[in-house]
Amino acid sequence: MKKILIATHGMLAEGLKSSIHVLAGDGYYIQTINAYTDECQGDYSDQIETFISSLNQDDEGVIFTDLLSGSVNQKVCQLCVKKPSYLHIVTGTNLMCVLAVLLETNH
């Protein structure tokens, strides 16, 4: 199963998830972290760690972040130092990037 975490500053993550829902429909495993918002003012490390621990060898996990070397990207990288081979980190994300990964099929 492909599992995706979108972690961004502000509400970008939730906006991307909403757009994906409109364009690709339901049925995808997508979690979001909207860092530095009213809903996520403090440390969000536990949300990242929970996502990572939810992955198993049959999964393909991808964490998308918005800014290379931004605070969200730095936290993800710190927590993924010993990441499994089936977890990937993509930064500088945008809607087309997430859709391309989400809709990719292995043939």
JSON list of C-alpha atoms in Angstrom, two decimals:
[
{"chain": "A", "resi": 1, "resn": "MET", "atom": "CA", "xyz": [0.00, 0.00, 0.00]},
{"chain": "A", "resi": 2, "resn": "LYS", "atom": "CA", "xyz": [1.21, 3.50, -0.79]},
{"chain": "A", "resi": 3, "resn": "LYS", "atom": "CA", "xyz": [1.06, 5.77, 2.26]},
{"chain": "A", "resi": 4, "resn": "ILE", "atom": "CA", "xyz": [1.66, 9.50, 2.05]},
{"chain": "A", "resi": 5, "resn": "LEU", "atom": "CA", "xyz": [2.36, 12.16, 4.65]},
{"chain": "A", "resi": 6, "resn": "ILE", "atom": "CA", "xyz": [2.28, 15.79, 3.53]},
{"chain": "A", "resi": 7, "resn": "ALA", "atom": "CA", "xyz": [3.97, 18.06, 6.09]},
{"chain": "A", "resi": 8, "resn": "THR", "atom": "CA", "xyz": [4.10, 21.80, 5.40]},
{"chain": "A", "resi": 9, "resn": "HIS", "atom": "CA", "xyz": [4.10, 25.22, 6.96]},
{"chain": "A", "resi": 10, "resn": "GLY", "atom": "CA", "xyz": [0.59, 26.62, 7.31]},
{"chain": "A", "resi": 11, "resn": "MET", "atom": "CA", "xyz": [-2.40, 25.01, 5.65]},
{"chain": "A", "resi": 12, "resn": "LEU", "atom": "CA", "xyz": [-0.66, 23.98, 2.41]},
{"chain": "A", "resi": 13, "resn": "ALA", "atom": "CA", "xyz": [-0.74, 20.28, 3.36]},
{"chain": "A", "resi": 14, "resn": "GLU", "atom": "CA", "xyz": [-4.49, 20.26, 3.91]},
{"chain": "A", "resi": 15, "resn": "GLY", "atom": "CA", "xyz": [-5.00, 22.27, 0.71]},
{"chain": "A", "resi": 16, "resn": "LEU", "atom": "CA", "xyz": [-3.01, 19.74, -1.30]},
{"chain": "A", "resi": 17, "resn": "LYS", "atom": "CA", "xyz": [-5.01, 16.89, 0.23]},
{"chain": "A", "resi": 18, "resn": "SER", "atom": "CA", "xyz": [-8.27, 18.66, -0.63]},
{"chain": "A", "resi": 19, "resn": "SER", "atom": "CA", "xyz": [-7.17, 19.20, -4.23]},
{"chain": "A", "resi": 20, "resn": "ILE", "atom": "CA", "xyz": [-6.08, 15.57, -4.54]},
{"chain": "A", "resi": 21, "resn": "HIS", "atom": "CA", "xyz": [-9.51, 14.50, -3.32]},
{"chain": "A", "resi": 22, "resn": "VAL", "atom": "CA", "xyz": [-11.18, 16.62, -6.02]},
{"chain": "A", "resi": 23, "resn": "LEU", "atom": "CA", "xyz": [-8.87, 15.44, -8.82]},
{"chain": "A", "resi": 24, "resn": "ALA", "atom": "CA", "xyz": [-8.22, 11.80, -7.92]},
{"chain": "A", "resi": 25, "resn": "GLY", "atom": "CA", "xyz": [-11.06, 10.86, -5.60]},
{"chain": "A", "resi": 26, "resn": "ASP", "atom": "CA", "xyz": [-11.00, 8.94, -2.34]},
{"chain": "A", "resi": 27, "resn": "GLY", "atom": "CA", "xyz": [-9.30, 5.69, -1.51]},
{"chain": "A", "resi": 28, "resn": "TYR", "atom": "CA", "xyz": [-5.80, 6.98, -0.86]},
{"chain": "A", "resi": 29, "resn": "TYR", "atom": "CA", "xyz": [-3.87, 6.90, 2.42]},
{"chain": "A", "resi": 30, "resn": "ILE", "atom": "CA", "xyz": [-2.89, 10.55, 2.92]},
{"chain": "A", "resi": 31, "resn": "GLN", "atom": "CA", "xyz": [-2.09, 12.19, 6.24]},
{"chain": "A", "resi": 32, "resn": "THR", "atom": "CA", "xyz": [-1.27, 15.85, 6.73]},
{"chain": "A", "resi": 33, "resn": "ILE", "atom": "CA", "xyz": [0.63, 18.02, 9.15]},
{"chain": "A", "resi": 34, "resn": "ASN", "atom": "CA", "xyz": [-0.20, 21.73, 8.97]},
{"chain": "A", "resi": 35, "resn": "ALA", "atom": "CA", "xyz": [2.71, 23.01, 11.07]},
{"chain": "A", "resi": 36, "resn": "TYR", "atom": "CA", "xyz": [2.57, 26.34, 12.88]},
{"chain": "A", "resi": 37, "resn": "THR", "atom": "CA", "xyz": [-1.21, 26.68, 12.64]},
{"chain": "A", "resi": 38, "resn": "ASP", "atom": "CA", "xyz": [-3.87, 26.84, 15.35]},
{"chain": "A", "resi": 39, "resn": "GLU", "atom": "CA", "xyz": [-4.33, 23.07, 15.10]},
{"chain": "A", "resi": 40, "resn": "CYS", "atom": "CA", "xyz": [-0.59, 22.32, 15.24]},
{"chain": "A", "resi": 41, "resn": "GLN", "atom": "CA", "xyz": [1.21, 24.94, 17.32]},
{"chain": "A", "resi": 42, "resn": "GLY", "atom": "CA", "xyz": [3.62, 22.72, 19.23]},
{"chain": "A", "resi": 43, "resn": "ASP", "atom": "CA", "xyz": [5.91, 19.87, 18.46]},
{"chain": "A", "resi": 44, "resn": "TYR", "atom": "CA", "xyz": [4.60, 17.58, 15.74]},
{"chain": "A", "resi": 45, "resn": "SER", "atom": "CA", "xyz": [7.37, 14.96, 15.98]},
{"chain": "A", "resi": 46, "resn": "ASP", "atom": "CA", "xyz": [4.93, 12.37, 17.33]},
{"chain": "A", "resi": 47, "resn": "GLN", "atom": "CA", "xyz": [2.78, 12.65, 14.19]},
{"chain": "A", "resi": 48, "resn": "ILE", "atom": "CA", "xyz": [5.81, 12.00, 11.99]},
{"chain": "A", "resi": 49, "resn": "GLU", "atom": "CA", "xyz": [6.95, 9.10, 14.16]},
{"chain": "A", "resi": 50, "resn": "THR", "atom": "CA", "xyz": [3.45, 7.59, 14.13]},
{"chain": "A", "resi": 51, "resn": "PHE", "atom": "CA", "xyz": [3.39, 7.74, 10.33]},
{"chain": "A", "resi": 52, "resn": "ILE", "atom": "CA", "xyz": [6.82, 6.08, 10.07]},
{"chain": "A", "resi": 53, "resn": "SER", "atom": "CA", "xyz": [5.88, 3.35, 12.54]},
{"chain": "A", "resi": 54, "resn": "SER", "atom": "CA", "xyz": [2.66, 2.63, 10.60]},
{"chain": "A", "resi": 55, "resn": "LEU", "atom": "CA", "xyz": [4.73, 1.49, 7.61]},
{"chain": "A", "resi": 56, "resn": "ASN", "atom": "CA", "xyz": [5.61, -2.13, 7.01]},
{"chain": "A", "resi": 57, "resn": "GLN", "atom": "CA", "xyz": [7.75, -3.80, 4.37]},
{"chain": "A", "resi": 58, "resn": "ASP", "atom": "CA", "xyz": [4.80, -4.16, 1.99]},
{"chain": "A", "resi": 59, "resn": "ASP", "atom": "CA", "xyz": [4.15, -0.41, 2.06]},
{"chain": "A", "resi": 60, "resn": "GLU", "atom": "CA", "xyz": [5.71, 2.41, 0.09]},
{"chain": "A", "resi": 61, "resn": "GLY", "atom": "CA", "xyz": [5.87, 5.47, 2.32]},
{"chain": "A", "resi": 62, "resn": "VAL", "atom": "CA", "xyz": [6.48, 8.97, 1.03]},
{"chain": "A", "resi": 63, "resn": "ILE", "atom": "CA", "xyz": [6.80, 12.12, 3.13]},
{"chain": "A", "resi": 64, "resn": "PHE", "atom": "CA", "xyz": [6.38, 15.36, 1.19]},
{"chain": "A", "resi": 65, "resn": "THR", "atom": "CA", "xyz": [7.66, 18.65, 2.65]},
{"chain": "A", "resi": 66, "resn": "ASP", "atom": "CA", "xyz": [7.38, 22.16, 1.28]},
{"chain": "A", "resi": 67, "resn": "LEU", "atom": "CA", "xyz": [10.79, 23.83, 1.68]},
{"chain": "A", "resi": 68, "resn": "LEU", "atom": "CA", "xyz": [14.24, 22.29, 1.44]},
{"chain": "A", "resi": 69, "resn": "SER", "atom": "CA", "xyz": [16.04, 23.03, 4.72]},
{"chain": "A", "resi": 70, "resn": "GLY", "atom": "CA", "xyz": [12.88, 24.61, 6.16]},
{"chain": "A", "resi": 71, "resn": "SER", "atom": "CA", "xyz": [11.99, 23.77, 9.74]},
{"chain": "A", "resi": 72, "resn": "VAL", "atom": "CA", "xyz": [9.43, 21.13, 8.73]},
{"chain": "A", "resi": 73, "resn": "ASN", "atom": "CA", "xyz": [11.87, 19.44, 6.36]},
{"chain": "A", "resi": 74, "resn": "GLN", "atom": "CA", "xyz": [14.62, 19.53, 8.99]},
{"chain": "A", "resi": 75, "resn": "LYS", "atom": "CA", "xyz": [12.37, 17.84, 11.57]},
{"chain": "A", "resi": 76, "resn": "VAL", "atom": "CA", "xyz": [11.35, 15.14, 9.08]},
{"chain": "A", "resi": 77, "resn": "CYS", "atom": "CA", "xyz": [14.98, 14.48, 8.16]},
{"chain": "A", "resi": 78, "resn": "GLN", "atom": "CA", "xyz": [16.03, 14.31, 11.82]},
{"chain": "A", "resi": 79, "resn": "LEU", "atom": "CA", "xyz": [13.35, 11.72, 12.55]},
{"chain": "A", "resi": 80, "resn": "CYS", "atom": "CA", "xyz": [14.10, 9.71, 9.42]},
{"chain": "A", "resi": 81, "resn": "VAL", "atom": "CA", "xyz": [17.85, 9.27, 9.93]},
{"chain": "A", "resi": 82, "resn": "LYS", "atom": "CA", "xyz": [17.40, 5.50, 10.26]},
{"chain": "A", "resi": 83, "resn": "LYS", "atom": "CA", "xyz": [14.48, 5.31, 7.86]},
{"chain": "A", "resi": 84, "resn": "PRO", "atom": "CA", "xyz": [13.52, 2.02, 6.22]},
{"chain": "A", "resi": 85, "resn": "SER", "atom": "CA", "xyz": [14.30, 1.60, 2.53]},
{"chain": "A", "resi": 86, "resn": "TYR", "atom": "CA", "xyz": [10.60, 1.78, 1.66]},
{"chain": "A", "resi": 87, "resn": "LEU", "atom": "CA", "xyz": [10.28, 5.35, 3.01]},
{"chain": "A", "resi": 88, "resn": "HIS", "atom": "CA", "xyz": [11.13, 8.29, 0.75]},
{"chain": "A", "resi": 89, "resn": "ILE", "atom": "CA", "xyz": [11.33, 12.02, 1.47]},
{"chain": "A", "resi": 90, "resn": "VAL", "atom": "CA", "xyz": [10.44, 14.53, -1.26]},
{"chain": "A", "resi": 91, "resn": "THR", "atom": "CA", "xyz": [10.86, 18.25, -0.71]},
{"chain": "A", "resi": 92, "resn": "GLY", "atom": "CA", "xyz": [9.84, 21.29, -2.74]},
{"chain": "A", "resi": 93, "resn": "THR", "atom": "CA", "xyz": [6.49, 19.60, -3.21]},
{"chain": "A", "resi": 94, "resn": "ASN", "atom": "CA", "xyz": [3.54, 20.80, -5.22]},
{"chain": "A", "resi": 95, "resn": "LEU", "atom": "CA", "xyz": [0.23, 19.35, -6.35]},
{"chain": "A", "resi": 96, "resn": "MET", "atom": "CA", "xyz": [1.56, 17.74, -9.53]},
{"chain": "A", "resi": 97, "resn": "CYS", "atom": "CA", "xyz": [4.44, 16.13, -7.66]},
{"chain": "A", "resi": 98, "resn": "VAL", "atom": "CA", "xyz": [2.14, 14.50, -5.10]},
{"chain": "A", "resi": 99, "resn": "LEU", "atom": "CA", "xyz": [-0.33, 13.39, -7.78]},
{"chain": "A", "resi": 100, "resn": "ALA", "atom": "CA", "xyz": [2.44, 11.87, -9.89]},
{"chain": "A", "resi": 101, "resn": "VAL", "atom": "CA", "xyz": [3.69, 9.77, -6.99]},
{"chain": "A", "resi": 102, "resn": "LEU", "atom": "CA", "xyz": [0.21, 8.89, -5.76]},
{"chain": "A", "resi": 103, "resn": "LEU", "atom": "CA", "xyz": [-1.09, 7.77, -9.15]},
{"chain": "A", "resi": 104, "resn": "GLU", "atom": "CA", "xyz": [2.08, 6.00, -10.28]},
{"chain": "A", "resi": 105, "resn": "THR", "atom": "CA", "xyz": [1.61, 2.32, -10.91]},
{"chain": "A", "resi": 106, "resn": "ASN", "atom": "CA", "xyz": [4.47, -0.16, -11.06]},
{"chain": "A", "resi": 107, "resn": "HIS", "atom": "CA", "xyz": [4.33, -2.08, -14.31]}
]
